[in-house]
Amino acid sequence: MDKIKRILTVIDPTKEQQNSLERSISLAQKTGAKITAFLSIYDFSYEMTTMLSKDEREAMRHAVIKDREEWIRVFIEKYTDLDIQAKVVWHNRPYEAIIEEVLNEQFDIVIKSTHQHDTLKSVIFTPTDWHLIRKCPTPVLLVKDKAWPEHGEIIAAVNSVSDNEQHQELNKRIVKDALFICDLADASLSLVNTYPATPVNIAIEIPEFNPSQYSEAVKKHHEDETWSLASKFNIAKETCIIEEGLPEDVIPSVAGKKSAELVVIGTVGRTGLSAALIGNTAEHVIDSLDCDVLALKPDGYKSPLEN
């Protein structure tokens, strides 16, 4: 994502303040990108109205779509210096409508607002968010209600010691895209990598095992690999954070301490039984974050919605 030419902005019909549109406009003003303000709507009652003919039901749906398009235009009409269009579709699964639009029109990024728990003030990811994280082939930016400040903090979450070639390429993609966003937002970047704690059972079963020596060796290996990754992008060692622990604990903790605006993370897009059995570390991390998230897929990823 070394350029953004087309942005698909998901409009939230339940809100008067469209955070996704505001973030999209901010990026478009810096990149010259075109924006499509996109809304998927569906009302089952229109499908069940047996007293109406097929043509009459179609006319009612068309009228509802027209009304929602006019509603969206109220948000975008003042931005005369930008290329923004409104598009409303009738679809009973919003995530499928979004991904189909991405596949058909070749968007560079999807931007969608998240919901916030009123009492806990934390981010809540909806089923649509999770479907997009798992199945959307383009980068998905999930945004909170706050604008990015100048000179903010962005975190790139990497797994620098993976032997998997796809993961190694994804690491590079994460860092490259994070640097691109940093440049647009005038932000600072930190690379965060975690390493596992020493298994307790080994220390019990093997008396001569030295836990501290083992831990230092693991830490050094992760440091070397993270620094090697950073050096490929001229990133200073001092901006790399390598900590012991689970990614879903360490990354949100670092993001909180740094008051990060954005965490960039790679997702392999597991679905179905493999996701249920294996789980997805990235999803556990995302679920614990309380800031904007940019979720990336590996190069060559094919959405299960593609024919």
mmCIF file with all atom_site columns, N, CA, C and O in Angstrom, residues 133-159:
data_model
loop_
_atom_site.group_PDB
_atom_site.id
_atom_site.type_symbol
_atom_site.label_atom_id
_atom_site.label_alt_id
_atom_site.label_comp_id
_atom_site.label_asym_id
_atom_site.label_entity_id
_atom_site.label_seq_id
_atom_site.pdbx_PDB_ins_code
_atom_site.Cartn_x
_atom_site.Cartn_y
_atom_site.Cartn_z
_atom_site.occupancy
_atom_site.B_iso_or_equiv
_atom_site.pdbx_formal_charge
_atom_site.auth_seq_id
_atom_site.auth_comp_id
_atom_site.auth_asym_id
_atom_site.auth_atom_id
_atom_site.pdbx_PDB_model_num
ATOM 1   N N  . ILE A 1 133 ? -12.102 -8.414  8.661  1.00 0.00 ? 133 ILE A N  1
ATOM 2   C CA . ILE A 1 133 ? -10.735 -8.741  9.089  1.00 0.00 ? 133 ILE A CA 1
ATOM 3   C C  . ILE A 1 133 ? -10.305 -10.090 8.517  1.00 0.00 ? 133 ILE A C  1
ATOM 4   O O  . ILE A 1 133 ? -9.167  -10.263 8.078  1.00 0.00 ? 133 ILE A O  1
ATOM 5   N N  . ARG A 1 134 ? -11.228 -11.049 8.473  1.00 0.00 ? 134 ARG A N  1
ATOM 6   C CA . ARG A 1 134 ? -10.888 -12.395 8.023  1.00 0.00 ? 134 ARG A CA 1
ATOM 7   C C  . ARG A 1 134 ? -10.942 -12.565 6.509  1.00 0.00 ? 134 ARG A C  1
ATOM 8   O O  . ARG A 1 134 ? -10.192 -13.378 5.962  1.00 0.00 ? 134 ARG A O  1
ATOM 9   N N  . LYS A 1 135 ? -11.830 -11.836 5.840  1.00 0.00 ? 135 LYS A N  1
ATOM 10  C CA . LYS A 1 135 ? -12.146 -12.180 4.449  1.00 0.00 ? 135 LYS A CA 1
ATOM 11  C C  . LYS A 1 135 ? -11.904 -11.081 3.421  1.00 0.00 ? 135 LYS A C  1
ATOM 12  O O  . LYS A 1 135 ? -11.939 -11.353 2.223  1.00 0.00 ? 135 LYS A O  1
ATOM 13  N N  . CYS A 1 136 ? -11.680 -9.852  3.846  1.00 0.00 ? 136 CYS A N  1
ATOM 14  C CA . CYS A 1 136 ? -11.501 -8.763  2.875  1.00 0.00 ? 136 CYS A CA 1
ATOM 15  C C  . CYS A 1 136 ? -10.062 -8.782  2.344  1.00 0.00 ? 136 CYS A C  1
ATOM 16  O O  . CYS A 1 136 ? -9.117  -8.760  3.135  1.00 0.00 ? 136 CYS A O  1
ATOM 17  N N  . PRO A 1 137 ? -9.877  -8.820  1.020  1.00 0.00 ? 137 PRO A N  1
ATOM 18  C CA . PRO A 1 137 ? -8.517  -8.935  0.480  1.00 0.00 ? 137 PRO A CA 1
ATOM 19  C C  . PRO A 1 137 ? -7.682  -7.654  0.584  1.00 0.00 ? 137 PRO A C  1
ATOM 20  O O  . PRO A 1 137 ? -6.456  -7.713  0.554  1.00 0.00 ? 137 PRO A O  1
ATOM 21  N N  . THR A 1 138 ? -8.351  -6.493  0.697  1.00 0.00 ? 138 THR A N  1
ATOM 22  C CA . THR A 1 138 ? -7.611  -5.236  0.803  1.00 0.00 ? 138 THR A CA 1
ATOM 23  C C  . THR A 1 138 ? -7.398  -4.875  2.273  1.00 0.00 ? 138 THR A C  1
ATOM 24  O O  . THR A 1 138 ? -8.077  -5.404  3.153  1.00 0.00 ? 138 THR A O  1
ATOM 25  N N  . PRO A 1 139 ? -6.467  -3.951  2.565  1.00 0.00 ? 139 PRO A N  1
ATOM 26  C CA . PRO A 1 139 ? -6.310  -3.487  3.949  1.00 0.00 ? 139 PRO A CA 1
ATOM 27  C C  . PRO A 1 139 ? -7.616  -2.924  4.505  1.00 0.00 ? 139 PRO A C  1
ATOM 28  O O  . PRO A 1 139 ? -8.371  -2.250  3.792  1.00 0.00 ? 139 PRO A O  1
ATOM 29  N N  . VAL A 1 140 ? -7.883  -3.226  5.769  1.00 0.00 ? 140 VAL A N  1
ATOM 30  C CA . VAL A 1 140 ? -9.093  -2.740  6.446  1.00 0.00 ? 140 VAL A CA 1
ATOM 31  C C  . VAL A 1 140 ? -8.656  -1.862  7.616  1.00 0.00 ? 140 VAL A C  1
ATOM 32  O O  . VAL A 1 140 ? -7.939  -2.319  8.512  1.00 0.00 ? 140 VAL A O  1
ATOM 33  N N  . LEU A 1 141 ? -9.069  -0.594  7.580  1.00 0.00 ? 141 LEU A N  1
ATOM 34  C CA . LEU A 1 141 ? -8.762  0.346   8.652  1.00 0.00 ? 141 LEU A CA 1
ATOM 35  C C  . LEU A 1 141 ? -10.023 0.541   9.495  1.00 0.00 ? 141 LEU A C  1
ATOM 36  O O  . LEU A 1 141 ? -11.025 1.067   9.007  1.00 0.00 ? 141 LEU A O  1
ATOM 37  N N  . LEU A 1 142 ? -9.965  0.088   10.746 1.00 0.00 ? 142 LEU A N  1
ATOM 38  C CA . LEU A 1 142 ? -11.079 0.237   11.673 1.00 0.00 ? 142 LEU A CA 1
ATOM 39  C C  . LEU A 1 142 ? -10.756 1.392   12.613 1.00 0.00 ? 142 LEU A C  1
ATOM 40  O O  . LEU A 1 142 ? -9.749  1.359   13.321 1.00 0.00 ? 142 LEU A O  1
ATOM 41  N N  . VAL A 1 143 ? -11.618 2.427   12.605 1.00 0.00 ? 143 VAL A N  1
ATOM 42  C CA . VAL A 1 143 ? -11.268 3.669   13.286 1.00 0.00 ? 143 VAL A CA 1
ATOM 43  C C  . VAL A 1 143 ? -12.198 3.968   14.458 1.00 0.00 ? 143 VAL A C  1
ATOM 44  O O  . VAL A 1 143 ? -13.386 3.666   14.434 1.00 0.00 ? 143 VAL A O  1
ATOM 45  N N  . LYS A 1 144 ? -11.608 4.607   15.466 1.00 0.00 ? 144 LYS A N  1
ATOM 46  C CA . LYS A 1 144 ? -12.364 5.105   16.621 1.00 0.00 ? 144 LYS A CA 1
ATOM 47  C C  . LYS A 1 144 ? -12.888 6.504   16.305 1.00 0.00 ? 144 LYS A C  1
ATOM 48  O O  . LYS A 1 144 ? -12.813 6.979   15.188 1.00 0.00 ? 144 LYS A O  1
ATOM 49  N N  . ASP A 1 145 ? -13.353 7.169   17.362 1.00 0.00 ? 145 ASP A N  1
ATOM 50  C CA . ASP A 1 145 ? -13.995 8.471   17.164 1.00 0.00 ? 145 ASP A CA 1
ATOM 51  C C  . ASP A 1 145 ? -13.031 9.650   17.235 1.00 0.00 ? 145 ASP A C  1
ATOM 52  O O  . ASP A 1 145 ? -13.438 10.784  17.052 1.00 0.00 ? 145 ASP A O  1
ATOM 53  N N  . LYS A 1 146 ? -11.743 9.387   17.504 1.00 0.00 ? 146 LYS A N  1
ATOM 54  C CA . LYS A 1 146 ? -10.793 10.498  17.635 1.00 0.00 ? 146 LYS A CA 1
ATOM 55  C C  . LYS A 1 146 ? -9.930  10.624  16.391 1.00 0.00 ? 146 LYS A C  1
ATOM 56  O O  . LYS A 1 146 ? -9.485  9.638   15.817 1.00 0.00 ? 146 LYS A O  1
ATOM 57  N N  . ALA A 1 147 ? -9.683  11.867  15.979 1.00 0.00 ? 147 ALA A N  1
ATOM 58  C CA . ALA A 1 147 ? -8.785  12.120  14.851 1.00 0.00 ? 147 ALA A CA 1
ATOM 59  C C  . ALA A 1 147 ? -7.344  11.852  15.270 1.00 0.00 ? 147 ALA A C  1
ATOM 60  O O  . ALA A 1 147 ? -6.999  11.941  16.451 1.00 0.00 ? 147 ALA A O  1
ATOM 61  N N  . TRP A 1 148 ? -6.502  11.503  14.305 1.00 0.00 ? 148 TRP A N  1
ATOM 62  C CA . TRP A 1 148 ? -5.089  11.295  14.612 1.00 0.00 ? 148 TRP A CA 1
ATOM 63  C C  . TRP A 1 148 ? -4.417  12.642  14.859 1.00 0.00 ? 148 TRP A C  1
ATOM 64  O O  . TRP A 1 148 ? -4.531  13.557  14.033 1.00 0.00 ? 148 TRP A O  1
ATOM 65  N N  . PRO A 1 149 ? -3.703  12.775  15.968 1.00 0.00 ? 149 PRO A N  1
ATOM 66  C CA . PRO A 1 149 ? -3.012  14.042  16.238 1.00 0.00 ? 149 PRO A CA 1
ATOM 67  C C  . PRO A 1 149 ? -1.713  14.126  15.438 1.00 0.00 ? 149 PRO A C  1
ATOM 68  O O  . PRO A 1 149 ? -1.208  13.130  14.929 1.00 0.00 ? 149 PRO A O  1
ATOM 69  N N  . GLU A 1 150 ? -1.200  15.320  15.317 1.00 0.00 ? 150 GLU A N  1
ATOM 70  C CA . GLU A 1 150 ? 0.128   15.486  14.717 1.00 0.00 ? 150 GLU A CA 1
ATOM 71  C C  . GLU A 1 150 ? 1.177   14.865  15.641 1.00 0.00 ? 150 GLU A C  1
ATOM 72  O O  . GLU A 1 150 ? 1.042   14.895  16.860 1.00 0.00 ? 150 GLU A O  1
ATOM 73  N N  . HIS A 1 151 ? 2.217   14.294  15.042 1.00 0.00 ? 151 HIS A N  1
ATOM 74  C CA . HIS A 1 151 ? 3.332   13.699  15.796 1.00 0.00 ? 151 HIS A CA 1
ATOM 75  C C  . HIS A 1 151 ? 2.831   12.600  16.731 1.00 0.00 ? 151 HIS A C  1
ATOM 76  O O  . HIS A 1 151 ? 3.278   12.489  17.871 1.00 0.00 ? 151 HIS A O  1
ATOM 77  N N  . GLY A 1 152 ? 1.897   11.790  16.252 1.00 0.00 ? 152 GLY A N  1
ATOM 78  C CA . GLY A 1 152 ? 1.364   10.689  17.061 1.00 0.00 ? 152 GLY A CA 1
ATOM 79  C C  . GLY A 1 152 ? 2.245   9.452   17.012 1.00 0.00 ? 152 GLY A C  1
ATOM 80  O O  . GLY A 1 152 ? 3.380   9.488   16.511 1.00 0.00 ? 152 GLY A O  1
ATOM 81  N N  . GLU A 1 153 ? 1.708   8.357   17.540 1.00 0.00 ? 153 GLU A N  1
ATOM 82  C CA . GLU A 1 153 ? 2.462   7.107   17.631 1.00 0.00 ? 153 GLU A CA 1
ATOM 83  C C  . GLU A 1 153 ? 1.727   6.005   16.868 1.00 0.00 ? 153 GLU A C  1
ATOM 84  O O  . GLU A 1 153 ? 0.520   5.807   17.046 1.00 0.00 ? 153 GLU A O  1
ATOM 85  N N  . ILE A 1 154 ? 2.471   5.294   16.034 1.00 0.00 ? 154 ILE A N  1
ATOM 86  C CA . ILE A 1 154 ? 1.936   4.150   15.314 1.00 0.00 ? 154 ILE A CA 1
ATOM 87  C C  . ILE A 1 154 ? 2.785   2.928   15.632 1.00 0.00 ? 154 ILE A C  1
ATOM 88  O O  . ILE A 1 154 ? 4.018   3.025   15.724 1.00 0.00 ? 154 ILE A O  1
ATOM 89  N N  . ILE A 1 155 ? 2.138   1.788   15.820 1.00 0.00 ? 155 ILE A N  1
ATOM 90  C CA . ILE A 1 155 ? 2.840   0.550   16.165 1.00 0.00 ? 155 ILE A CA 1
ATOM 91  C C  . ILE A 1 155 ? 2.668   -0.461  15.039 1.00 0.00 ? 155 ILE A C  1
ATOM 92  O O  . ILE A 1 155 ? 1.557   -0.666  14.533 1.00 0.00 ? 155 ILE A O  1
ATOM 93  N N  . ALA A 1 156 ? 3.778   -1.075  14.630 1.00 0.00 ? 156 ALA A N  1
ATOM 94  C CA . ALA A 1 156 ? 3.745   -2.188  13.683 1.00 0.00 ? 156 ALA A CA 1
ATOM 95  C C  . ALA A 1 156 ? 4.002   -3.469  14.468 1.00 0.00 ? 156 ALA A C  1
ATOM 96  O O  . ALA A 1 156 ? 5.070   -3.638  15.055 1.00 0.00 ? 156 ALA A O  1
ATOM 97  N N  . ALA A 1 157 ? 3.007   -4.343  14.508 1.00 0.00 ? 157 ALA A N  1
ATOM 98  C CA . ALA A 1 157 ? 3.138   -5.606  15.250 1.00 0.00 ? 157 ALA A CA 1
ATOM 99  C C  . ALA A 1 157 ? 3.676   -6.679  14.308 1.00 0.00 ? 157 ALA A C  1
ATOM 100 O O  . ALA A 1 157 ? 3.022   -7.034  13.312 1.00 0.00 ? 157 ALA A O  1
ATOM 101 N N  . VAL A 1 158 ? 4.871   -7.183  14.607 1.00 0.00 ? 158 VAL A N  1
ATOM 102 C CA . VAL A 1 158 ? 5.520   -8.144  13.708 1.00 0.00 ? 158 VAL A CA 1
ATOM 103 C C  . VAL A 1 158 ? 5.853   -9.439  14.449 1.00 0.00 ? 158 VAL A C  1
ATOM 104 O O  . VAL A 1 158 ? 5.948   -9.472  15.676 1.00 0.00 ? 158 VAL A O  1
ATOM 105 N N  . ASN A 1 159 ? 6.022   -10.495 13.664 1.00 0.00 ? 159 ASN A N  1
ATOM 106 C CA . ASN A 1 159 ? 6.488   -11.787 14.178 1.00 0.00 ? 159 ASN A CA 1
ATOM 107 C C  . ASN A 1 159 ? 7.786   -12.079 13.458 1.00 0.00 ? 159 ASN A C  1
ATOM 108 O O  . ASN A 1 159 ? 7.827   -12.797 12.462 1.00 0.00 ? 159 ASN A O  1
#
